CSV table of C-alpha atoms and ligand atoms in Angstrom, one decimal:
chain,number,residue,atom,x,y,z
A,1,MET,CA,-49.0,-15.4,-100.0
A,2,GLU,CA,-45.3,-15.7,-100.0
A,3,ASN,CA,-42.4,-14.6,-102.2
A,4,ASP,CA,-39.0,-16.1,-103.0
A,5,LYS,CA,-37.5,-14.0,-100.2
A,6,LEU,CA,-39.7,-15.4,-97.4
A,7,ILE,CA,-41.1,-18.9,-97.3
A,8,ILE,CA,-43.9,-19.6,-94.9
A,9,GLU,CA,-44.7,-23.3,-94.2
A,10,LYS,CA,-46.3,-25.5,-91.6
A,11,VAL,CA,-44.4,-28.2,-89.9
A,12,VAL,CA,-45.1,-30.5,-87.0
A,13,VAL,CA,-42.5,-30.5,-84.2
A,14,ASN,CA,-43.0,-33.0,-81.4
A,15,GLY,CA,-46.7,-33.2,-82.2
A,16,GLN,CA,-47.1,-29.4,-82.2
A,17,GLU,CA,-48.0,-27.6,-85.3
A,18,GLN,CA,-45.7,-24.7,-86.0
A,19,ILE,CA,-45.6,-22.1,-88.8
A,20,CYS,CA,-42.0,-21.7,-90.0
A,21,LEU,CA,-40.8,-18.5,-91.5
A,22,LYS,CA,-37.6,-18.7,-93.6
A,23,GLY,CA,-35.8,-15.9,-95.3
A,24,THR,CA,-36.0,-12.1,-95.1
A,25,ILE,CA,-38.9,-9.9,-94.1
A,26,ASP,CA,-39.1,-6.7,-96.1
A,27,GLU,CA,-41.5,-4.5,-98.1
A,28,ASP,CA,-42.5,-7.4,-100.4
A,29,THR,CA,-43.5,-9.7,-97.6
A,30,ASP,CA,-47.2,-10.6,-97.6
A,31,PHE,CA,-48.4,-11.9,-94.3
A,32,SER,CA,-51.9,-12.7,-95.5
A,33,SER,CA,-51.4,-16.5,-95.5
A,34,LEU,CA,-51.1,-16.3,-91.7
A,35,LEU,CA,-54.7,-15.0,-91.6
A,36,LYS,CA,-56.0,-18.4,-92.5
A,37,GLU,CA,-54.9,-19.8,-89.2
A,38,ASN,CA,-57.5,-20.3,-86.5
A,39,GLY,CA,-56.7,-20.7,-82.9
A,40,PRO,CA,-53.3,-20.1,-81.2
A,41,MET,CA,-50.4,-19.8,-83.6
A,42,VAL,CA,-46.9,-21.0,-82.9
A,43,LEU,CA,-44.4,-19.1,-85.1
A,44,ASN,CA,-41.0,-20.7,-85.5
A,45,LEU,CA,-38.7,-17.8,-86.5
A,46,SER,CA,-35.4,-19.7,-86.5
A,47,GLY,CA,-35.2,-19.4,-90.3
A,48,VAL,CA,-35.5,-15.6,-90.4
A,49,THR,CA,-32.2,-14.3,-91.8
A,50,GLY,CA,-32.9,-10.6,-92.1
A,51,ILE,CA,-35.5,-7.8,-91.7
A,52,ASN,CA,-35.5,-4.2,-92.8
A,53,SER,CA,-37.5,-1.2,-91.5
A,54,LEU,CA,-40.4,-1.7,-94.0
A,55,GLY,CA,-40.5,-5.4,-93.0
A,56,ILE,CA,-40.7,-4.3,-89.3
A,57,ARG,CA,-43.5,-1.9,-90.1
A,58,GLY,CA,-45.4,-4.5,-92.0
A,59,TRP,CA,-45.0,-7.0,-89.2
A,60,VAL,CA,-46.0,-4.6,-86.5
A,61,ASN,CA,-49.1,-3.4,-88.3
A,62,PHE,CA,-50.1,-6.9,-89.3
A,63,TRP,CA,-50.1,-8.2,-85.7
A,64,LYS,CA,-51.8,-5.1,-84.4
A,65,GLU,CA,-54.8,-6.0,-86.5
A,66,GLN,CA,-54.7,-9.5,-85.1
A,67,ALA,CA,-54.7,-8.3,-81.5
A,68,GLY,CA,-57.1,-10.9,-80.2
A,69,LYS,CA,-55.1,-13.8,-81.5
A,70,LYS,CA,-52.9,-15.9,-79.2
A,71,VAL,CA,-49.4,-16.0,-80.8
A,72,PHE,CA,-46.2,-17.6,-79.6
A,73,TYR,CA,-42.7,-16.9,-80.9
A,74,VAL,CA,-40.4,-19.9,-80.7
A,75,GLU,CA,-36.7,-20.2,-81.5
A,76,CYS,CA,-36.2,-16.5,-82.2
A,77,PRO,CA,-32.8,-16.0,-83.9
A,78,PRO,CA,-30.5,-13.1,-82.9
A,79,VAL,CA,-31.8,-10.9,-85.8
A,80,ILE,CA,-35.3,-11.1,-84.4
A,81,VAL,CA,-34.2,-10.7,-80.8
A,82,ARG,CA,-32.5,-7.5,-81.8
A,83,GLN,CA,-35.7,-6.1,-83.3
A,84,MET,CA,-37.7,-7.1,-80.1
A,85,SER,CA,-35.2,-5.2,-78.0
A,86,MET,CA,-35.2,-2.1,-80.2
A,87,ILE,CA,-38.9,-2.0,-81.0
A,88,PRO,CA,-41.2,-3.4,-78.2
A,89,SER,CA,-44.2,-3.3,-80.5
A,90,PHE,CA,-42.4,-5.8,-82.7
A,91,THR,CA,-43.4,-8.4,-80.1
A,92,GLY,CA,-46.8,-6.9,-79.5
A,93,THR,CA,-49.0,-9.3,-77.5
A,94,ALA,CA,-47.1,-12.4,-78.6
A,95,GLU,CA,-45.5,-14.6,-76.0
A,96,VAL,CA,-41.8,-15.3,-76.5
A,97,VAL,CA,-41.2,-19.0,-75.7
A,98,SER,CA,-37.6,-19.3,-76.7
A,99,VAL,CA,-34.7,-17.4,-78.2
A,100,PHE,CA,-31.3,-18.4,-79.6
A,101,ALA,CA,-28.3,-16.8,-77.9
A,102,PRO,CA,-25.2,-16.4,-80.0
A,103,TYR,CA,-22.0,-17.7,-78.5
A,104,ILE,CA,-18.5,-17.4,-79.9
A,105,CYS,CA,-15.2,-19.1,-79.2
A,106,ASP,CA,-12.6,-16.7,-77.8
A,107,HIS,CA,-9.9,-18.8,-79.5
A,108,CYS,CA,-11.1,-19.9,-82.9
A,109,GLU,CA,-14.2,-17.7,-83.3
A,110,THR,CA,-16.5,-20.6,-84.0
A,111,GLU,CA,-20.1,-19.6,-83.5
A,112,GLU,CA,-22.9,-21.6,-81.9
A,113,LEU,CA,-26.5,-20.7,-81.2
A,114,VAL,CA,-27.8,-21.9,-77.8
A,115,LEU,CA,-31.6,-22.1,-77.2
A,116,VAL,CA,-32.7,-20.3,-74.1
A,117,ARG,CA,-36.3,-20.8,-72.8
A,118,SER,CA,-38.4,-18.1,-71.4
A,119,ASP,CA,-38.0,-19.3,-67.8
A,120,GLU,CA,-34.3,-19.0,-68.3
A,121,PHE,CA,-34.1,-15.6,-70.0
A,122,SER,CA,-36.9,-14.2,-67.7
A,123,ALA,CA,-34.8,-14.7,-64.6
A,124,THR,CA,-32.7,-11.9,-63.2
A,125,PRO,CA,-29.9,-12.2,-64.2
A,126,PRO,CA,-30.8,-14.4,-67.2
A,127,GLN,CA,-30.0,-18.1,-66.4
A,128,ILE,CA,-27.7,-18.8,-69.3
A,129,LYS,CA,-24.4,-20.5,-69.6
A,130,GLU,CA,-21.6,-18.0,-68.9
A,131,THR,CA,-19.1,-20.0,-70.9
A,132,PHE,CA,-18.6,-23.6,-72.1
A,133,SER,CA,-15.8,-25.3,-73.9
A,134,CYS,CA,-15.5,-25.0,-77.7
A,135,SER,CA,-16.2,-28.4,-79.2
A,136,LYS,CA,-14.3,-27.4,-82.4
A,137,CYS,CA,-10.9,-26.3,-81.2
A,138,GLN,CA,-11.1,-27.7,-77.7
A,139,ALA,CA,-8.9,-24.9,-76.6
A,140,GLY,CA,-11.2,-21.9,-76.3
A,141,GLU,CA,-14.2,-20.9,-74.3
A,142,MET,CA,-17.5,-20.1,-75.9
A,143,GLU,CA,-19.0,-16.9,-74.5
A,144,LEU,CA,-22.1,-14.8,-75.4
A,145,ASP,CA,-21.3,-12.5,-78.3
A,146,GLY,CA,-22.3,-9.2,-76.6
A,147,GLY,CA,-23.5,-8.5,-73.1
A,148,PRO,CA,-26.5,-10.4,-71.6
A,149,ASN,CA,-28.2,-7.2,-70.5
A,150,GLN,CA,-28.0,-5.8,-74.0
A,151,TYR,CA,-29.0,-9.0,-75.7
A,152,PHE,CA,-32.0,-9.8,-73.5
A,153,ALA,CA,-33.1,-6.2,-73.3
A,154,PHE,CA,-36.5,-7.2,-74.8
A,155,ARG,CA,-37.5,-8.7,-71.4
A,156,LYS,CA,-38.0,-5.3,-69.8
A,157,LYS,CA,-40.2,-3.9,-72.4
B,1,MET,CA,-19.9,28.3,-95.1
B,2,LYS,CA,-17.3,28.8,-92.3
B,3,ARG,CA,-18.6,32.2,-91.5
B,4,SER,CA,-22.2,31.0,-90.9
B,5,ALA,CA,-20.9,28.2,-88.7
B,6,LYS,CA,-18.9,30.7,-86.7
B,7,LYS,CA,-21.8,33.1,-86.5
B,8,SER,CA,-24.1,30.4,-85.0
B,9,SER,CA,-21.4,28.8,-82.8
B,10,THR,CA,-22.6,30.3,-79.5
B,11,GLN,CA,-26.1,29.1,-80.0
B,12,ASP,CA,-24.9,25.7,-81.3
B,13,GLN,CA,-22.5,25.2,-78.4
B,14,SER,CA,-25.3,25.7,-75.9
B,15,LEU,CA,-27.0,22.8,-77.6
B,16,LEU,CA,-24.0,20.5,-77.1
B,17,LYS,CA,-24.7,18.0,-74.3
B,18,THR,CA,-22.2,15.9,-72.6
B,19,GLY,CA,-22.7,13.4,-69.8
B,20,LEU,CA,-23.7,9.8,-69.4
B,21,PHE,CA,-27.0,9.0,-71.1
B,22,SER,CA,-29.1,6.1,-72.4
B,23,LYS,CA,-30.1,6.3,-76.0
B,24,GLU,CA,-33.6,7.0,-74.9
B,25,GLU,CA,-32.5,9.9,-72.7
B,26,ALA,CA,-30.4,11.2,-75.6
B,27,SER,CA,-33.4,11.0,-77.9
B,28,ILE,CA,-35.2,13.4,-75.6
B,29,PHE,CA,-32.4,16.0,-75.9
B,30,ILE,CA,-32.4,15.5,-79.6
B,31,ARG,CA,-36.1,16.0,-79.8
B,32,THR,CA,-35.8,19.2,-78.0
B,33,GLY,CA,-33.3,20.6,-80.5
B,34,CYS,CA,-29.9,19.2,-79.4
B,35,ALA,CA,-27.8,18.6,-82.5
B,36,HIS,CA,-24.6,17.6,-80.7
B,37,LEU,CA,-24.6,15.0,-78.0
B,38,HIS,CA,-21.8,13.0,-76.4
B,39,SER,CA,-22.4,10.2,-73.9
B,40,SER,CA,-19.2,9.0,-72.3
B,41,ILE,CA,-17.8,8.2,-68.9
B,42,LEU,CA,-15.2,11.0,-69.6
B,43,GLY,CA,-18.0,13.5,-69.9
B,44,SER,CA,-16.9,16.8,-71.5
B,45,GLN,CA,-13.3,15.5,-71.4
B,46,ASP,CA,-14.0,12.9,-74.0
B,47,PRO,CA,-11.8,13.7,-77.0
B,48,THR,CA,-14.7,13.5,-79.5
B,49,VAL,CA,-16.3,16.5,-77.7
B,50,ALA,CA,-13.3,18.7,-78.7
B,51,VAL,CA,-13.8,17.6,-82.3
B,52,SER,CA,-17.4,18.7,-82.3
B,53,LEU,CA,-16.5,22.0,-80.8
B,54,ASN,CA,-13.8,22.5,-83.4
B,55,GLN,CA,-16.3,21.7,-86.1
B,56,LEU,CA,-18.8,24.2,-84.6
B,57,GLU,CA,-16.0,26.8,-84.9
B,58,GLY,CA,-15.7,26.0,-88.5
B,59,SER,CA,-12.5,23.9,-88.3
B,60,PRO,CA,-12.9,20.8,-90.5
B,61,THR,CA,-11.4,18.2,-88.2
B,62,SER,CA,-12.8,14.7,-88.2
B,63,TYR,CA,-13.5,12.2,-85.5
B,64,SER,CA,-10.9,9.6,-84.8
B,65,TRP,CA,-13.4,6.8,-85.6
B,66,GLU,CA,-14.0,8.2,-89.1
B,67,ILE,CA,-11.5,5.9,-90.7
B,68,ALA,CA,-13.4,5.3,-93.9
B,69,GLN,CA,-13.0,8.9,-95.2
B,70,THR,CA,-10.1,8.1,-97.5
B,71,ALA,CA,-11.5,4.7,-98.6
B,72,THR,CA,-12.3,4.2,-102.2
B,73,PRO,CA,-16.0,4.6,-102.6
B,74,HIS,CA,-18.5,2.2,-104.0
B,75,ARG,CA,-20.8,4.0,-106.4
B,76,LEU,CA,-24.5,3.3,-106.3
B,77,THR,CA,-26.7,4.4,-109.2
B,78,THR,CA,-29.7,2.0,-108.9
B,79,SER,CA,-31.7,0.7,-106.0
B,80,THR,CA,-31.2,-2.8,-107.3
B,81,ASP,CA,-27.4,-2.4,-106.8
B,82,ARG,CA,-27.9,-2.0,-103.0
B,83,ASN,CA,-27.5,-5.6,-102.2
B,84,GLY,CA,-24.5,-6.0,-104.3
B,85,VAL,CA,-22.7,-3.1,-102.6
B,86,ILE,CA,-23.7,-4.3,-99.2
B,87,GLU,CA,-22.4,-7.8,-100.0
B,88,ASN,CA,-19.1,-6.3,-101.3
B,89,ILE,CA,-18.7,-4.5,-98.1
B,90,LEU,CA,-19.6,-7.5,-95.9
B,91,SER,CA,-17.3,-9.8,-97.8
B,92,ALA,CA,-14.3,-7.4,-97.5
B,93,SER,CA,-14.9,-7.0,-93.8
B,94,SER,CA,-13.0,-9.1,-91.2
B,95,LEU,CA,-15.3,-8.2,-88.3
B,96,ALA,CA,-18.3,-9.1,-90.4
B,97,LYS,CA,-17.1,-12.7,-90.6
B,98,ARG,CA,-18.8,-12.9,-87.2
B,99,SER,CA,-22.5,-13.1,-87.6
B,100,GLN,CA,-23.5,-10.5,-85.0
B,101,ASN,CA,-21.3,-7.9,-86.6
B,102,ARG,CA,-22.4,-8.9,-90.0
B,103,SER,CA,-26.0,-8.7,-89.2
B,104,ARG,CA,-25.8,-5.2,-87.6
B,105,LEU,CA,-23.6,-3.8,-90.4
B,106,HIS,CA,-26.1,-5.3,-92.9
B,107,GLN,CA,-29.0,-3.7,-91.2
B,108,VAL,CA,-27.4,-0.3,-90.8
B,109,ALA,CA,-26.1,-0.3,-94.4
B,110,GLU,CA,-29.4,-1.3,-95.9
B,111,GLU,CA,-31.3,1.5,-94.0
B,112,LEU,CA,-28.7,4.2,-94.9
B,113,LEU,CA,-28.5,3.2,-98.6
B,114,THR,CA,-32.3,3.0,-98.9
B,115,ASN,CA,-32.7,6.4,-97.3
B,116,ALA,CA,-30.0,7.9,-99.5
B,117,ILE,CA,-31.7,6.6,-102.7
B,118,TYR,CA,-35.3,7.1,-101.8
B,119,HIS,CA,-35.5,10.0,-99.3
B,120,SER,CA,-32.7,12.4,-100.2
B,121,TYR,CA,-33.8,13.4,-103.7
B,122,LYS,CA,-36.9,15.6,-103.6
B,123,ASN,CA,-39.4,17.1,-106.1
B,124,SER,CA,-39.9,20.8,-106.0
B,125,ASP,CA,-42.9,20.3,-103.7
B,126,GLY,CA,-40.7,18.5,-101.2
B,127,SER,CA,-42.0,15.1,-101.9
B,128,ASP,CA,-39.6,12.2,-102.5
B,129,LYS,CA,-38.5,12.0,-106.1
B,130,TYR,CA,-38.2,8.2,-106.1
B,131,ASP,CA,-41.0,5.9,-104.9
B,132,ARG,CA,-39.7,3.3,-102.5
B,133,ARG,CA,-42.1,0.7,-103.9
B,134,GLU,CA,-40.4,0.9,-107.2
B,135,ASP,CA,-36.9,0.4,-108.5
B,136,ALA,CA,-35.0,3.6,-108.7
B,137,GLN,CA,-32.5,4.6,-111.4
B,138,LEU,CA,-30.6,7.6,-110.2
B,139,GLN,CA,-29.4,10.4,-112.5
B,140,SER,CA,-25.6,10.4,-112.9
B,141,GLU,CA,-25.3,13.5,-110.7
B,142,GLU,CA,-27.2,11.8,-107.9
B,143,CYS,CA,-24.8,8.9,-107.5
B,144,VAL,CA,-24.6,7.6,-103.9
B,145,LEU,CA,-21.1,7.0,-102.6
B,146,VAL,CA,-20.5,4.4,-100.0
B,147,ARG,CA,-17.2,4.1,-98.1
B,148,PHE,CA,-16.2,1.5,-95.5
B,149,ALA,CA,-13.2,0.8,-93.3
B,150,GLU,CA,-12.7,-1.1,-90.1
B,151,ASN,CA,-10.2,-1.7,-87.4
B,152,LEU,CA,-10.1,-4.1,-84.5
B,153,ASN,CA,-12.6,-2.1,-82.5
B,154,GLY,CA,-15.3,-1.5,-85.1
B,155,MET,CA,-16.5,-0.5,-88.5
B,156,ASN,CA,-17.0,2.9,-90.1
B,157,LEU,CA,-19.6,3.3,-92.9
B,158,ILE,CA,-20.0,6.6,-94.7
B,159,VAL,CA,-22.9,7.1,-97.1
B,160,GLU,CA,-22.9,10.2,-99.2
B,161,ASP,CA,-25.9,11.4,-101.3
B,162,GLN,CA,-26.0,14.4,-103.5
B,163,GLY,CA,-29.5,15.5,-102.3
B,164,GLY,CA,-28.7,17.3,-99.0
B,165,SER,CA,-32.2,17.1,-97.6
B,166,LEU,CA,-31.8,15.4,-94.3
B,167,THR,CA,-32.4,17.6,-91.3
B,168,LEU,CA,-32.3,17.4,-87.5
B,169,ASN,CA,-36.1,17.5,-87.7
B,170,ASP,CA,-36.1,14.2,-89.5
B,171,PHE,CA,-34.4,12.6,-86.5
B,172,GLN,CA,-36.7,14.4,-84.1
B,173,ARG,CA,-39.8,13.1,-85.8
B,174,ALA,CA,-38.4,9.6,-86.0
B,175,PHE,CA,-37.5,9.5,-82.3
B,176,GLU,CA,-40.8,11.0,-81.4
B,177,ARG,CA,-42.6,8.1,-82.9
B,178,CYS,CA,-40.2,5.3,-82.1
B,179,TYR,CA,-39.3,6.2,-78.5
B,180,GLN,CA,-42.9,7.1,-77.6
B,181,ARG,CA,-43.8,3.5,-78.5
B,182,LYS,CA,-41.0,2.4,-76.3
B,183,ASN,CA,-42.6,4.1,-73.3
B,184,GLY,CA,-45.5,1.8,-73.7
B,185,ARG,CA,-47.8,4.1,-75.5
B,186,GLU,CA,-49.8,2.4,-78.2
B,187,ILE,CA,-48.6,4.3,-81.3
B,188,GLY,CA,-48.5,2.2,-84.5
B,189,ILE,CA,-45.9,2.7,-87.1
B,190,GLU,CA,-47.5,4.9,-89.6
B,191,THR,CA,-48.7,3.1,-92.7
B,192,LYS,CA,-48.6,6.0,-95.0
B,193,HIS,CA,-45.1,7.1,-94.1
B,194,SER,CA,-42.3,6.0,-96.4
B,195,GLY,CA,-40.4,4.4,-93.6
B,196,ALA,CA,-37.4,6.7,-93.5
B,197,GLY,CA,-38.0,7.5,-89.8
B,198,LEU,CA,-37.9,4.0,-88.6
B,199,GLY,CA,-34.7,3.5,-90.5
B,200,LEU,CA,-33.1,6.5,-88.8
B,201,PHE,CA,-34.2,5.2,-85.4
B,202,MET,CA,-32.7,1.8,-86.2
B,203,VAL,CA,-29.4,3.3,-87.3
B,204,PHE,CA,-29.2,5.4,-84.1
B,205,GLU,CA,-29.9,2.3,-81.9
B,206,LEU,CA,-27.4,0.1,-83.7
B,207,SER,CA,-24.5,2.6,-84.0
B,208,ALA,CA,-22.2,4.1,-81.3
B,209,HIS,CA,-21.3,7.3,-83.2
B,210,ILE,CA,-23.2,9.2,-85.8
B,211,HIS,CA,-21.9,12.2,-87.6
B,212,VAL,CA,-24.1,13.8,-90.3
B,213,LYS,CA,-22.9,16.7,-92.4
B,214,VAL,CA,-25.5,18.4,-94.6
B,215,GLU,CA,-24.9,20.9,-97.3
B,216,LYS,CA,-28.5,21.8,-98.0
B,217,LYS,CA,-29.7,20.7,-101.4
B,218,LYS,CA,-26.2,19.7,-102.3
B,219,LYS,CA,-24.9,16.8,-100.2
B,220,THR,CA,-25.4,14.7,-97.1
B,221,CYS,CA,-22.6,12.8,-95.6
B,222,PHE,CA,-23.9,10.2,-93.1
B,223,SER,CA,-21.1,8.6,-91.1
B,224,VAL,CA,-21.6,5.9,-88.5
B,225,TRP,CA,-19.4,3.9,-86.2
B,226,ILE,CA,-20.6,0.4,-85.4
B,227,PRO,CA,-18.4,-1.1,-82.6
B,228,ASP,CA,-17.4,-4.7,-82.6
B,229,SER,CA,-20.2,-6.6,-80.8
B,230,GLN,CA,-17.8,-7.8,-78.1
B,231,GLN,CA,-16.8,-4.2,-77.3
B,232,PHE,CA,-20.2,-2.7,-77.5
B,233,ASP,CA,-20.7,-0.2,-74.6
B,234,PRO,CA,-24.3,1.2,-74.6
B,235,ASP,CA,-23.2,4.2,-72.6
B,236,THR,CA,-20.6,5.4,-75.1
B,237,PHE,CA,-22.0,7.1,-78.1
B,238,SER,CA,-22.4,10.4,-79.8
B,239,PHE,CA,-24.7,12.1,-82.2
B,240,ASN,CA,-23.8,15.1,-84.3
B,241,ILE,CA,-25.5,16.8,-87.1
B,242,PHE,CA,-24.1,19.8,-88.8
B,243,GLU,CA,-26.4,21.6,-91.2
B,244,GLU,CA,-24.8,24.2,-93.4
C,301,ZN,ZN1,-12.8,-22.7,-80.6
């Protein structure tokens, strides 16, 4: 059902049931506990910290077999966004509701993740903050770590 | 070794492509047999092109980005040591203090180390000697060497195995599957396949420069340049595989 590298648990956020994945997805990940879910599934991926090629393969093949199921990805962290951009079948038929965009301070290198909703990242160009003041050093500007076209490449696929 | 490289240089040079490509366009050239490809706004004037031409002529010059060549290697003898070696590299890296660099370096290192352990050593029938579903304990002569160095612009990771079995064809098959899916065709990731191909595809996507040198059945040296995330330019990359 799960191993010590990936924890799968149900939580309720603002009245909505979400399935949270926390940890790394690899060759040892067993997705079968997700099969018990009926109806639309909201996967909160914010806790995913890593994934390797066998994890991607397992993920893609698992969701391919669940093709009729309505699945939503919420709060996708950068490591998941990167896989979505590289490998379109990683997203499959799921709907991406929100992703985290990584910002970094040009002065003190503090990092901050900013949540971007689908209506914002689907716009051309993506409607995201270009810069904002660093709350830590108060001297620098936070900017997206990497170009927006590169980061949001999954939109085109 | 030099002689055979010289002998085939005319043919090899005709397979050297320069210009400005996307990774996906580059993959098409590679799938049709191109072993040397440089994408740069400078075209054929890009200094890395001259290095490739020199190498094709048998002159052992190296690319300016291969700064890890003289680094002290980490030695890897078991699959379970992989994470330890990767963590050592990450903790010694300044660029990897930033999560975007750290995460890309981690992903590339994991795929290269896994391929080196599980897909470079072969049985006499050509099958993989070590099963990826099990822990692998390499023989002493099979030790995988991992070198790392960085500068302000990016990170160079070099993974050397003593199997020498990687070929251009491995990249071609990997790109065939992975980029075809990209074009919207419904091709699943093969369940039987050991996963080496997807790993190669990921390394190609996440790196700017790749230089692979294969001494057949002796050694593979897989060198990649991962640019700092803030300097990443998707149009500037190169791919070179030299099979001897
Ligand atoms: Zn700051």
